[in-house]
Amino acid sequence: MSAVPARVRPTTPGAVVAHVADLAAAVPGRCRVLLDGAAPLRPQDPADALVDALRAAGRPVVRVHADDFLRPASLRYEHGRQDPDAYLEDRLDVGALAREVLDPFAADGTYLPSLWDAVRDRATRAARRQAPPGAVLVVDGELLLGRWLDAELTVHLTVRPATLARRLGPRDAWMLPAFARYEQEVAPQDVADVVVRVDDPRHPALVVR
């Protein structure tokens, strides 16, 4: 039996945020949200907007950036600064993000807000924090899915390959094979709870499966 093709529902950026906020707010107790998208798609923007929407709904929010949990430069660039396989496999310290943020947040509400300053290439030495009861953790980043990171809600921003190539530009075109592998091996559009097409960020569309 062939799979039913996905349909898209045109919407607005505000409506996307409201939809995700409603889903997160409906989760009892603490909720972890992963907002996944290539850097040129600016996943941090809807993640930031989600903070305001959730607070308006009466939920306290914790905001974390996956890019504050990168590996040291010696590991990220072990195979060179433009290796797409390393960008996919070695850039993010997945274990640290799970160990220091996602897992303890679910267990007792504690979390580390940041671990590594990639610009200075040194530890941030941030202190652990305690989230309020019923808090929602919002984490944005790229290539987050399919890595055994536990979350109650996952959101994936996607565009056509040609759109991604255009937004990356010639300087960062070397990253394209990393995102192609991600699509092939992880199929983020199939595993995410919410998929949003943002070829035109002013006019996004929800993928309805």
mmCIF file of C-alpha atoms in Angstrom:
data_model
loop_
_atom_site.group_PDB
_atom_site.id
_atom_site.type_symbol
_atom_site.label_atom_id
_atom_site.label_comp_id
_atom_site.label_asym_id
_atom_site.label_seq_id
_atom_site.Cartn_x
_atom_site.Cartn_y
_atom_site.Cartn_z
ATOM 1 C CA MET A 1 0.000 0.000 0.000
ATOM 2 C CA SER A 2 1.542 3.310 -1.070
ATOM 3 C CA ALA A 3 2.046 6.100 1.456
ATOM 4 C CA VAL A 4 -0.388 8.993 1.434
ATOM 5 C CA PRO A 5 1.458 12.076 0.169
ATOM 6 C CA ALA A 6 1.815 14.940 2.591
ATOM 7 C CA ARG A 7 -0.314 18.030 2.106
ATOM 8 C CA VAL A 8 0.655 21.581 2.976
ATOM 9 C CA ARG A 9 -1.505 24.200 4.616
ATOM 10 C CA PRO A 10 -0.466 27.809 4.000
ATOM 11 C CA THR A 11 -0.347 29.836 7.175
ATOM 12 C CA THR A 12 1.492 32.740 8.812
ATOM 13 C CA PRO A 13 4.589 32.897 11.044
ATOM 14 C CA GLY A 14 2.415 33.927 13.985
ATOM 15 C CA ALA A 15 0.006 31.058 13.426
ATOM 16 C CA VAL A 16 2.889 28.565 13.311
ATOM 17 C CA VAL A 17 4.151 29.816 16.656
ATOM 18 C CA ALA A 18 0.647 29.734 18.137
ATOM 19 C CA HIS A 19 0.158 26.155 16.913
ATOM 20 C CA VAL A 20 3.416 24.946 18.465
ATOM 21 C CA ALA A 21 2.690 26.881 21.673
ATOM 22 C CA ASP A 22 -0.718 25.205 21.969
ATOM 23 C CA LEU A 23 0.846 21.765 21.554
ATOM 24 C CA ALA A 24 3.557 22.469 24.139
ATOM 25 C CA ALA A 25 1.160 24.074 26.613
ATOM 26 C CA ALA A 26 -1.055 20.982 26.458
ATOM 27 C CA VAL A 27 1.770 18.776 27.777
ATOM 28 C CA PRO A 28 1.324 18.341 31.539
ATOM 29 C CA GLY A 29 4.317 19.099 33.727
ATOM 30 C CA ARG A 30 7.690 19.907 32.199
ATOM 31 C CA CYS A 31 7.915 19.855 28.402
ATOM 32 C CA ARG A 32 10.967 19.802 26.131
ATOM 33 C CA VAL A 33 10.695 21.331 22.651
ATOM 34 C CA LEU A 34 13.364 20.912 19.966
ATOM 35 C CA LEU A 35 13.161 23.405 17.103
ATOM 36 C CA ASP A 36 15.345 22.080 14.294
ATOM 37 C CA GLY A 37 16.405 23.888 11.148
ATOM 38 C CA ALA A 38 19.470 24.800 9.117
ATOM 39 C CA ALA A 39 21.097 28.003 10.333
ATOM 40 C CA PRO A 40 20.078 30.056 7.239
ATOM 41 C CA LEU A 41 16.440 29.273 8.103
ATOM 42 C CA ARG A 42 16.906 31.024 11.460
ATOM 43 C CA PRO A 43 15.228 28.499 13.778
ATOM 44 C CA GLN A 44 16.063 30.827 16.659
ATOM 45 C CA ASP A 45 13.425 33.302 15.472
ATOM 46 C CA PRO A 46 10.345 31.069 15.933
ATOM 47 C CA ALA A 47 11.973 29.635 19.055
ATOM 48 C CA ASP A 48 12.234 33.144 20.543
ATOM 49 C CA ALA A 49 8.653 33.908 19.511
ATOM 50 C CA LEU A 50 7.560 30.682 21.150
ATOM 51 C CA VAL A 51 8.892 31.952 24.470
ATOM 52 C CA ASP A 52 6.508 34.911 24.452
ATOM 53 C CA ALA A 53 3.556 32.783 23.313
ATOM 54 C CA LEU A 54 4.100 30.217 26.061
ATOM 55 C CA ARG A 55 4.497 32.852 28.741
ATOM 56 C CA ALA A 56 1.263 34.451 27.556
ATOM 57 C CA ALA A 57 -0.338 31.022 28.046
ATOM 58 C CA GLY A 58 0.924 30.947 31.628
ATOM 59 C CA ARG A 59 3.853 28.575 31.201
ATOM 60 C CA PRO A 60 7.356 29.482 32.427
ATOM 61 C CA VAL A 61 9.990 28.995 29.729
ATOM 62 C CA VAL A 62 13.667 28.028 29.668
ATOM 63 C CA ARG A 63 15.592 28.967 26.522
ATOM 64 C CA VAL A 64 18.728 27.091 25.402
ATOM 65 C CA HIS A 65 20.724 27.248 22.149
ATOM 66 C CA ALA A 66 22.226 24.001 20.861
ATOM 67 C CA ASP A 67 25.148 26.046 19.506
ATOM 68 C CA ASP A 68 26.213 26.611 23.111
ATOM 69 C CA PHE A 69 26.918 22.862 23.273
ATOM 70 C CA LEU A 70 29.321 22.473 20.379
ATOM 71 C CA ARG A 71 32.459 20.372 20.614
ATOM 72 C CA PRO A 72 35.860 22.078 20.971
ATOM 73 C CA ALA A 73 37.420 23.282 17.721
ATOM 74 C CA SER A 74 40.079 20.564 17.867
ATOM 75 C CA LEU A 75 37.310 17.968 17.499
ATOM 76 C CA ARG A 76 34.972 19.900 15.207
ATOM 77 C CA TYR A 77 37.747 20.652 12.729
ATOM 78 C CA GLU A 78 39.788 17.487 13.091
ATOM 79 C CA HIS A 79 39.134 16.708 9.415
ATOM 80 C CA GLY A 80 39.289 20.308 8.242
ATOM 81 C CA ARG A 81 37.011 23.319 8.482
ATOM 82 C CA GLN A 82 34.889 22.377 5.472
ATOM 83 C CA ASP A 83 34.200 18.690 5.950
ATOM 84 C CA PRO A 84 30.443 18.035 5.555
ATOM 85 C CA ASP A 85 30.573 14.661 7.331
ATOM 86 C CA ALA A 86 32.253 16.268 10.337
ATOM 87 C CA TYR A 87 29.662 19.051 10.274
ATOM 88 C CA LEU A 88 26.927 16.451 10.594
ATOM 89 C CA GLU A 89 28.629 14.054 12.985
ATOM 90 C CA ASP A 90 31.189 15.980 15.051
ATOM 91 C CA ARG A 91 29.960 19.551 15.426
ATOM 92 C CA LEU A 92 27.375 19.162 18.197
ATOM 93 C CA ASP A 93 28.203 17.562 21.537
ATOM 94 C CA VAL A 94 25.028 15.503 21.549
ATOM 95 C CA GLY A 95 25.944 13.664 24.734
ATOM 96 C CA ALA A 96 26.484 16.901 26.637
ATOM 97 C CA LEU A 97 23.211 18.401 25.423
ATOM 98 C CA ALA A 98 21.349 15.320 26.635
ATOM 99 C CA ARG A 99 23.335 14.900 29.847
ATOM 100 C CA GLU A 100 23.424 18.542 30.934
ATOM 101 C CA VAL A 101 20.103 19.835 29.639
ATOM 102 C CA LEU A 102 17.410 17.531 28.301
ATOM 103 C CA ASP A 103 17.658 14.596 30.683
ATOM 104 C CA PRO A 104 18.027 16.478 33.997
ATOM 105 C CA PHE A 105 15.355 18.987 32.959
ATOM 106 C CA ALA A 106 12.878 16.122 32.637
ATOM 107 C CA ALA A 107 14.047 14.449 35.847
ATOM 108 C CA ASP A 108 14.146 17.346 38.323
ATOM 109 C CA GLY A 109 14.014 20.622 36.390
ATOM 110 C CA THR A 110 17.736 21.373 36.565
ATOM 111 C CA TYR A 111 19.758 22.289 33.486
ATOM 112 C CA LEU A 112 22.994 23.859 32.300
ATOM 113 C CA PRO A 113 22.274 26.968 30.195
ATOM 114 C CA SER A 114 25.508 26.682 28.178
ATOM 115 C CA LEU A 115 28.661 24.596 28.043
ATOM 116 C CA TRP A 116 31.026 25.817 25.330
ATOM 117 C CA ASP A 117 31.806 29.240 23.864
ATOM 118 C CA ALA A 118 32.614 28.348 20.255
ATOM 119 C CA VAL A 119 33.947 31.828 19.453
ATOM 120 C CA ARG A 120 36.514 31.801 22.252
ATOM 121 C CA ASP A 121 36.801 27.995 22.111
ATOM 122 C CA ARG A 122 36.592 27.525 25.846
ATOM 123 C CA ALA A 123 34.121 26.396 28.487
ATOM 124 C CA THR A 124 31.527 28.964 29.549
ATOM 125 C CA ARG A 125 31.676 27.762 33.174
ATOM 126 C CA ALA A 126 27.976 28.474 33.509
ATOM 127 C CA ALA A 127 26.270 27.428 36.739
ATOM 128 C CA ARG A 128 23.403 24.962 36.788
ATOM 129 C CA ARG A 129 19.938 26.434 37.090
ATOM 130 C CA GLN A 130 16.579 25.271 38.367
ATOM 131 C CA ALA A 131 13.506 25.607 36.170
ATOM 132 C CA PRO A 132 10.144 26.504 37.738
ATOM 133 C CA PRO A 133 7.473 23.787 37.979
ATOM 134 C CA GLY A 134 5.648 23.237 34.702
ATOM 135 C CA ALA A 135 8.363 24.943 32.670
ATOM 136 C CA VAL A 136 8.813 24.440 28.941
ATOM 137 C CA LEU A 137 12.360 24.035 27.635
ATOM 138 C CA VAL A 138 12.844 25.458 24.127
ATOM 139 C CA VAL A 139 16.038 24.399 22.323
ATOM 140 C CA ASP A 140 16.876 25.621 18.825
ATOM 141 C CA GLY A 141 19.607 24.318 16.554
ATOM 142 C CA GLU A 142 20.404 22.437 13.376
ATOM 143 C CA LEU A 143 20.700 18.718 12.640
ATOM 144 C CA LEU A 144 19.101 17.880 15.997
ATOM 145 C CA LEU A 145 16.770 15.033 15.092
ATOM 146 C CA GLY A 146 17.641 11.357 14.869
ATOM 147 C CA ARG A 147 20.263 11.689 17.619
ATOM 148 C CA TRP A 148 18.423 10.064 20.525
ATOM 149 C CA LEU A 149 17.688 13.442 22.078
ATOM 150 C CA ASP A 150 14.528 13.027 24.154
ATOM 151 C CA ALA A 151 11.816 15.664 23.771
ATOM 152 C CA GLU A 152 8.063 15.851 24.124
ATOM 153 C CA LEU A 153 7.701 17.959 20.970
ATOM 154 C CA THR A 154 9.909 18.330 17.889
ATOM 155 C CA VAL A 155 9.581 20.947 15.154
ATOM 156 C CA HIS A 156 11.477 20.868 11.853
ATOM 157 C CA LEU A 157 11.886 23.783 9.453
ATOM 158 C CA THR A 158 12.447 22.692 5.870
ATOM 159 C CA VAL A 159 12.988 24.173 2.415
ATOM 160 C CA ARG A 160 13.610 22.815 -1.065
ATOM 161 C CA PRO A 161 17.263 21.881 -1.747
ATOM 162 C CA ALA A 162 17.597 24.749 -4.225
ATOM 163 C CA THR A 163 16.335 27.202 -1.602
ATOM 164 C CA LEU A 164 18.826 25.930 0.965
ATOM 165 C CA ALA A 165 21.665 26.196 -1.551
ATOM 166 C CA ARG A 166 20.697 29.770 -2.335
ATOM 167 C CA ARG A 167 20.489 30.763 1.327
ATOM 168 C CA LEU A 168 23.783 29.112 2.212
ATOM 169 C CA GLY A 169 25.490 30.877 -0.670
ATOM 170 C CA PRO A 170 28.765 29.933 -2.376
ATOM 171 C CA ARG A 171 30.874 30.354 0.767
ATOM 172 C CA ASP A 172 28.924 27.729 2.721
ATOM 173 C CA ALA A 173 27.915 25.462 -0.161
ATOM 174 C CA TRP A 174 30.272 22.808 1.243
ATOM 175 C CA MET A 175 27.625 22.166 3.952
ATOM 176 C CA LEU A 176 25.042 20.949 1.426
ATOM 177 C CA PRO A 177 26.154 17.281 1.510
ATOM 178 C CA ALA A 178 25.720 17.300 5.307
ATOM 179 C CA PHE A 179 22.101 18.393 4.985
ATOM 180 C CA ALA A 180 21.548 15.936 2.127
ATOM 181 C CA ARG A 181 22.796 13.093 4.334
ATOM 182 C CA TYR A 182 20.574 14.340 7.156
ATOM 183 C CA GLU A 183 17.531 14.199 4.876
ATOM 184 C CA GLN A 184 18.444 10.739 3.598
ATOM 185 C CA GLU A 185 19.471 9.098 6.870
ATOM 186 C CA VAL A 186 17.194 10.807 9.395
ATOM 187 C CA ALA A 187 14.210 11.873 7.257
ATOM 188 C CA PRO A 188 13.425 14.757 9.632
ATOM 189 C CA GLN A 189 10.207 15.557 7.784
ATOM 190 C CA ASP A 190 8.931 12.104 8.761
ATOM 191 C CA VAL A 191 10.082 12.010 12.374
ATOM 192 C CA ALA A 192 9.295 15.559 13.565
ATOM 193 C CA ASP A 193 5.964 16.210 15.249
ATOM 194 C CA VAL A 194 5.528 19.504 13.384
ATOM 195 C CA VAL A 195 7.029 20.248 9.967
ATOM 196 C CA VAL A 196 7.019 23.766 8.550
ATOM 197 C CA ARG A 197 8.058 24.685 5.020
ATOM 198 C CA VAL A 198 9.707 28.083 4.971
ATOM 199 C CA ASP A 199 10.840 28.572 1.380
ATOM 200 C CA ASP A 200 9.202 31.976 1.800
ATOM 201 C CA PRO A 201 9.579 32.778 5.515
ATOM 202 C CA ARG A 202 6.844 35.407 5.262
ATOM 203 C CA HIS A 203 4.406 32.735 4.053
ATOM 204 C CA PRO A 204 5.211 29.409 5.747
ATOM 205 C CA ALA A 205 3.166 26.250 5.317
ATOM 206 C CA LEU A 206 2.431 23.463 7.761
ATOM 207 C CA VAL A 207 2.919 19.953 6.423
ATOM 208 C CA VAL A 208 -0.200 17.912 7.151
ATOM 209 C CA ARG A 209 0.377 14.165 7.187
#
